């Protein structure tokens, strides 16, 4: 007789909601003191990086060459945080929605969602639109998806 596993979906949905709440707080809950003398368009320009790998390369350079421990820890936390904070989403999404168990569908939905997050951060001035964040976040989600795929087979 096969062993029946209790339905754990409500637990994982709750875990996903908690995760989303924490991520919302991390991504959007910041106190900014904007200089109201700077035009909004200029603030948008200053908070946009569309050149892939620019930020990652700058952080890599600081990590390899700087002796400033604050800057080194800032760069390390930014790089690893952008990957690790999104890995749980990559693990939870296919677990909760069977349609996202297909990697290409998962990748497309994740890319669109991350693009939306970056865009909201930019226009709300609660963050930057950085293509490198998108790359790192998507890398984290992909790692989570791979863990889901590996653990599902066991």
CSV table of C-alpha atoms in Angstrom, one decimal:
chain,number,residue,atom,x,y,z
A,1,UNK,CA,0.0,0.0,0.0
A,2,UNK,CA,1.4,3.4,-1.0
A,3,UNK,CA,2.0,5.9,1.7
A,4,UNK,CA,-0.3,8.9,1.5
A,5,UNK,CA,1.3,12.3,2.0
A,6,UNK,CA,-0.8,15.0,3.6
A,7,UNK,CA,-1.7,17.9,1.3
A,8,UNK,CA,1.0,20.5,2.0
A,9,UNK,CA,-0.2,23.0,-0.6
A,10,UNK,CA,-1.8,25.3,2.0
A,11,UNK,CA,1.4,25.4,3.9
A,12,UNK,CA,3.5,26.3,0.8
A,13,UNK,CA,0.9,28.9,-0.3
A,14,UNK,CA,1.2,30.5,3.2
A,15,UNK,CA,5.0,30.3,2.9
A,16,UNK,CA,4.9,31.9,-0.5
A,17,UNK,CA,2.7,34.8,0.8
A,18,UNK,CA,5.1,35.4,3.7
A,19,UNK,CA,8.0,35.3,1.3
A,20,UNK,CA,6.2,37.8,-1.0
A,21,UNK,CA,5.6,40.1,2.0
A,22,UNK,CA,9.2,40.0,3.0
A,23,UNK,CA,10.4,40.7,-0.5
A,24,UNK,CA,7.9,43.5,-1.0
A,25,UNK,CA,9.3,45.1,2.2
A,26,UNK,CA,12.9,44.6,1.0
A,27,UNK,CA,12.2,45.9,-2.5
A,28,UNK,CA,9.9,48.8,-1.9
A,29,UNK,CA,10.0,49.9,1.8
A,30,UNK,CA,12.7,52.5,1.8
A,31,UNK,CA,12.8,56.0,3.1
A,32,UNK,CA,14.1,58.3,0.4
A,33,UNK,CA,14.8,62.0,0.8
A,34,UNK,CA,14.5,63.1,-2.8
A,35,UNK,CA,15.9,66.4,-3.8
A,36,UNK,CA,12.8,68.2,-5.1
A,37,UNK,CA,15.0,70.6,-7.1
A,38,UNK,CA,16.0,67.7,-9.4
A,39,UNK,CA,13.5,67.1,-12.2
A,40,UNK,CA,11.8,63.7,-12.1
A,41,UNK,CA,13.1,62.9,-15.6
A,42,UNK,CA,16.7,63.5,-14.3
A,43,UNK,CA,16.1,61.2,-11.3
A,44,UNK,CA,14.8,58.5,-13.6
A,45,UNK,CA,17.9,58.9,-15.8
A,46,UNK,CA,20.2,58.7,-12.7
A,47,UNK,CA,18.5,55.5,-11.5
A,48,UNK,CA,18.7,53.6,-14.7
A,49,UNK,CA,21.4,51.1,-15.9
A,50,UNK,CA,20.6,49.4,-19.2
A,51,UNK,CA,24.2,48.3,-19.9
A,52,UNK,CA,24.4,44.6,-19.0
A,53,UNK,CA,27.2,43.6,-16.6
A,54,UNK,CA,28.2,47.2,-15.8
A,55,UNK,CA,27.2,47.1,-12.1
A,56,UNK,CA,28.4,43.5,-11.7
A,57,UNK,CA,31.8,44.5,-13.2
A,58,UNK,CA,32.0,47.5,-10.9
A,59,UNK,CA,31.3,45.4,-7.9
A,60,UNK,CA,33.8,42.7,-9.0
A,61,UNK,CA,36.4,45.4,-9.4
A,62,UNK,CA,35.8,46.7,-5.8
A,63,UNK,CA,35.9,43.2,-4.4
A,64,UNK,CA,39.2,42.5,-6.0
A,65,UNK,CA,40.9,45.9,-5.6
A,66,UNK,CA,39.5,47.9,-2.7
A,67,UNK,CA,40.7,47.9,0.8
A,68,UNK,CA,37.6,49.6,2.1
A,69,UNK,CA,35.8,46.9,4.1
A,70,UNK,CA,32.5,48.7,4.0
A,71,UNK,CA,32.5,48.9,0.2
A,72,UNK,CA,33.7,45.3,-0.2
A,73,UNK,CA,30.9,44.0,2.1
A,74,UNK,CA,28.3,46.2,0.3
A,75,UNK,CA,29.3,44.8,-3.1
A,76,UNK,CA,29.4,41.2,-1.8
A,77,UNK,CA,26.0,41.5,-0.1
A,78,UNK,CA,24.5,43.2,-3.2
A,79,UNK,CA,25.7,40.5,-5.6
A,80,UNK,CA,24.9,37.5,-3.4
A,81,UNK,CA,21.7,39.0,-2.1
A,82,UNK,CA,20.3,39.6,-5.5
A,83,UNK,CA,20.8,35.9,-6.3
A,84,UNK,CA,20.0,34.2,-3.0
A,85,UNK,CA,16.9,36.3,-2.2
A,86,UNK,CA,15.1,35.2,-5.4
A,87,UNK,CA,16.1,31.5,-5.2
A,88,UNK,CA,13.1,30.6,-2.9
A,89,UNK,CA,10.7,32.0,-5.6
A,90,UNK,CA,12.3,29.7,-8.1
A,91,UNK,CA,11.6,26.8,-5.9
A,92,UNK,CA,8.1,27.8,-4.8
A,93,UNK,CA,6.6,28.9,-8.1
A,94,UNK,CA,6.8,25.5,-9.8
A,95,UNK,CA,5.8,23.8,-6.6
A,96,UNK,CA,2.6,25.8,-6.4
A,97,UNK,CA,1.7,26.2,-10.1
A,98,UNK,CA,2.1,23.1,-12.2
A,99,UNK,CA,2.1,25.2,-15.4
A,100,UNK,CA,5.4,26.7,-14.2
A,101,UNK,CA,7.1,23.3,-14.0
A,102,UNK,CA,8.1,23.8,-17.7
A,103,UNK,CA,11.4,25.6,-17.6
A,104,UNK,CA,10.7,27.9,-20.6
A,105,UNK,CA,7.3,29.0,-19.3
A,106,UNK,CA,8.9,29.5,-15.8
A,107,UNK,CA,11.7,31.5,-17.4
A,108,UNK,CA,9.3,33.7,-19.4
A,109,UNK,CA,7.0,34.4,-16.4
A,110,UNK,CA,9.9,35.0,-14.1
A,111,UNK,CA,11.6,37.4,-16.6
A,112,UNK,CA,8.4,39.4,-17.0
A,113,UNK,CA,7.7,39.6,-13.3
A,114,UNK,CA,11.3,40.7,-12.5
A,115,UNK,CA,11.1,43.3,-15.3
A,116,UNK,CA,7.9,44.6,-13.7
A,117,UNK,CA,9.6,44.9,-10.3
A,118,UNK,CA,12.5,46.8,-11.7
A,119,UNK,CA,10.1,49.1,-13.6
A,120,UNK,CA,8.0,49.8,-10.5
A,121,UNK,CA,11.1,50.5,-8.5
A,122,UNK,CA,12.3,53.0,-11.1
A,123,UNK,CA,9.1,55.0,-11.6
A,124,UNK,CA,8.3,55.1,-7.9
A,125,UNK,CA,11.9,56.1,-7.2
A,126,UNK,CA,12.1,53.4,-4.6
A,127,UNK,CA,15.0,51.7,-6.3
A,128,UNK,CA,16.9,51.6,-9.6
A,129,UNK,CA,16.1,49.9,-12.9
A,130,UNK,CA,19.4,47.9,-13.2
A,131,UNK,CA,19.6,45.3,-15.9
A,132,UNK,CA,22.2,43.6,-13.7
A,133,UNK,CA,19.7,43.2,-10.9
A,134,UNK,CA,17.4,41.5,-13.4
A,135,UNK,CA,20.2,39.2,-14.5
A,136,UNK,CA,21.2,38.3,-10.9
A,137,UNK,CA,17.6,37.9,-9.7
A,138,UNK,CA,16.8,35.6,-12.7
A,139,UNK,CA,19.9,33.6,-11.9
A,140,UNK,CA,18.7,33.1,-8.4
A,141,UNK,CA,15.2,32.1,-9.5
A,142,UNK,CA,16.8,29.6,-12.0
A,143,UNK,CA,18.9,28.1,-9.2
A,144,UNK,CA,15.7,27.7,-7.1
A,145,UNK,CA,14.0,26.1,-10.1
A,146,UNK,CA,16.9,23.7,-10.5
A,147,UNK,CA,16.7,22.7,-6.9
A,148,UNK,CA,13.0,22.1,-7.2
A,149,UNK,CA,13.6,19.9,-10.3
A,150,UNK,CA,16.3,17.9,-8.6
A,151,UNK,CA,14.4,17.4,-5.3
A,152,UNK,CA,11.2,16.5,-7.2
A,153,UNK,CA,12.9,13.5,-8.8
A,154,UNK,CA,13.9,12.1,-5.4
